[in-house]
Amino acid sequence: MHIIRHYILKEFIGPFFLSLLVSTMIMTTGHIVQVADLIINKGVNGLYVMQLFLLLMPWLLTFTVPISVLSATLLAFGRLASDNEVIAMKANGVGLVKIASPIVI
């Protein structure tokens, strides 16, 4: 069971971080206009702008982490299903709850 858990987590981790990076970058592009206004018109230092982005990250992660989990889950289990690995696991007596438990936890 440990091998299956590690295999499923390995299939999940890559798409999760990729999706997290992409969705966070997409969400930060919405704030670039405001930041450009701060730099150009108000004359704010670049160090303060970077600090502003770092302080903005926890708020953005509340939106991007669920999106990333959903997309990574769909990609991981979609690939497992397309390669018939889910059917092979079920044929060997591993239930769907055991297959999905690493991702749910």
Short mmCIF file of C-alpha atoms in Angstrom, two decimals:
data_model
loop_
_atom_site.label_atom_id
_atom_site.label_comp_id
_atom_site.label_asym_id
_atom_site.label_seq_id
_atom_site.Cartn_x
_atom_site.Cartn_y
_atom_site.Cartn_z
CA MET A 1 0.00 0.00 0.00
CA HIS A 2 2.93 2.34 0.65
CA ILE A 3 4.10 1.94 -2.94
CA ILE A 4 0.69 2.88 -4.33
CA ARG A 5 0.42 5.88 -2.00
CA HIS A 6 3.84 7.18 -3.06
CA TYR A 7 3.05 6.57 -6.71
CA ILE A 8 -0.22 8.51 -6.55
CA LEU A 9 1.42 11.35 -4.62
CA LYS A 10 4.22 11.47 -7.20
CA GLU A 11 1.62 11.81 -9.93
CA PHE A 12 -0.10 14.58 -7.95
CA ILE A 13 2.83 16.74 -6.78
CA GLY A 14 4.19 17.77 -10.19
CA PRO A 15 0.92 19.10 -11.64
CA PHE A 16 0.08 20.71 -8.28
CA PHE A 17 3.19 22.87 -8.16
CA LEU A 18 2.99 23.70 -11.86
CA SER A 19 -0.63 24.73 -11.52
CA LEU A 20 0.15 26.68 -8.35
CA LEU A 21 2.88 28.60 -10.13
CA VAL A 22 0.77 29.35 -13.19
CA SER A 23 -2.37 30.36 -11.28
CA THR A 24 -0.38 32.55 -8.88
CA MET A 25 1.31 34.30 -11.79
CA ILE A 26 -2.05 34.86 -13.47
CA MET A 27 -3.49 36.33 -10.27
CA THR A 28 -0.50 38.64 -9.76
CA THR A 29 -0.79 40.07 -13.27
CA GLY A 30 -4.01 41.72 -12.19
CA HIS A 31 -2.08 43.80 -9.67
CA ILE A 32 0.73 44.84 -11.99
CA VAL A 33 -1.17 47.94 -13.19
CA GLN A 34 -1.59 49.12 -9.60
CA VAL A 35 2.07 48.46 -8.86
CA ALA A 36 3.16 50.29 -12.01
CA ASP A 37 1.08 53.26 -10.89
CA LEU A 38 2.84 53.19 -7.51
CA ILE A 39 6.28 53.11 -9.10
CA ILE A 40 5.74 55.61 -11.91
CA ASN A 41 3.36 58.20 -10.48
CA LYS A 42 4.01 57.97 -6.75
CA GLY A 43 7.76 57.24 -6.86
CA VAL A 44 7.69 54.26 -4.49
CA ASN A 45 10.95 52.36 -4.01
CA GLY A 46 11.27 48.96 -5.76
CA LEU A 47 12.11 47.27 -2.46
CA TYR A 48 8.77 48.34 -1.03
CA VAL A 49 7.01 47.03 -4.12
CA MET A 50 8.64 43.60 -3.65
CA GLN A 51 7.59 43.67 0.00
CA LEU A 52 4.06 44.47 -1.15
CA PHE A 53 4.08 41.43 -3.42
CA LEU A 54 5.33 39.21 -0.60
CA LEU A 55 2.56 40.47 1.67
CA LEU A 56 0.06 39.86 -1.11
CA MET A 57 1.03 36.18 -1.51
CA PRO A 58 -0.92 34.71 1.46
CA TRP A 59 -4.11 36.34 0.23
CA LEU A 60 -3.50 35.04 -3.30
CA LEU A 61 -2.70 31.54 -2.06
CA THR A 62 -6.16 31.29 -0.48
CA PHE A 63 -7.49 31.34 -4.04
CA THR A 64 -4.78 29.56 -5.96
CA VAL A 65 -4.25 26.50 -3.72
CA PRO A 66 -7.82 25.14 -4.19
CA ILE A 67 -7.59 25.74 -7.93
CA SER A 68 -4.25 23.93 -8.03
CA VAL A 69 -5.51 20.99 -5.98
CA LEU A 70 -8.49 20.58 -8.27
CA SER A 71 -6.48 20.73 -11.48
CA ALA A 72 -3.72 18.45 -10.14
CA THR A 73 -6.29 15.90 -8.96
CA LEU A 74 -7.98 15.90 -12.35
CA LEU A 75 -4.67 15.55 -14.17
CA ALA A 76 -3.30 12.82 -11.89
CA PHE A 77 -6.40 10.63 -11.81
CA GLY A 78 -7.10 11.31 -15.48
CA ARG A 79 -3.68 9.98 -16.39
CA LEU A 80 -4.08 6.99 -14.09
CA ALA A 81 -7.46 6.22 -15.64
CA SER A 82 -6.21 6.67 -19.22
CA ASP A 83 -3.40 4.18 -18.61
CA ASN A 84 -5.89 1.76 -16.99
CA GLU A 85 -3.94 1.84 -13.74
CA VAL A 86 -7.07 2.47 -11.68
CA ILE A 87 -8.63 -0.68 -13.16
CA ALA A 88 -5.48 -2.64 -12.35
CA MET A 89 -5.53 -1.41 -8.75
CA LYS A 90 -9.20 -2.29 -8.37
CA ALA A 91 -8.54 -5.73 -9.88
CA ASN A 92 -5.88 -6.32 -7.23
CA GLY A 93 -8.34 -5.53 -4.43
CA VAL A 94 -7.47 -1.89 -3.74
CA GLY A 95 -10.66 0.12 -3.26
CA LEU A 96 -11.34 3.60 -4.54
CA VAL A 97 -11.16 4.98 -1.01
CA LYS A 98 -7.63 3.62 -0.62
CA ILE A 99 -6.64 4.99 -4.01
CA ALA A 100 -7.99 8.48 -3.31
CA SER A 101 -6.93 8.69 0.35
CA PRO A 102 -3.44 10.21 -0.25
CA ILE A 103 -4.99 13.08 -2.18
CA VAL A 104 -7.87 13.62 0.22
CA ILE A 105 -5.55 13.79 3.21
#
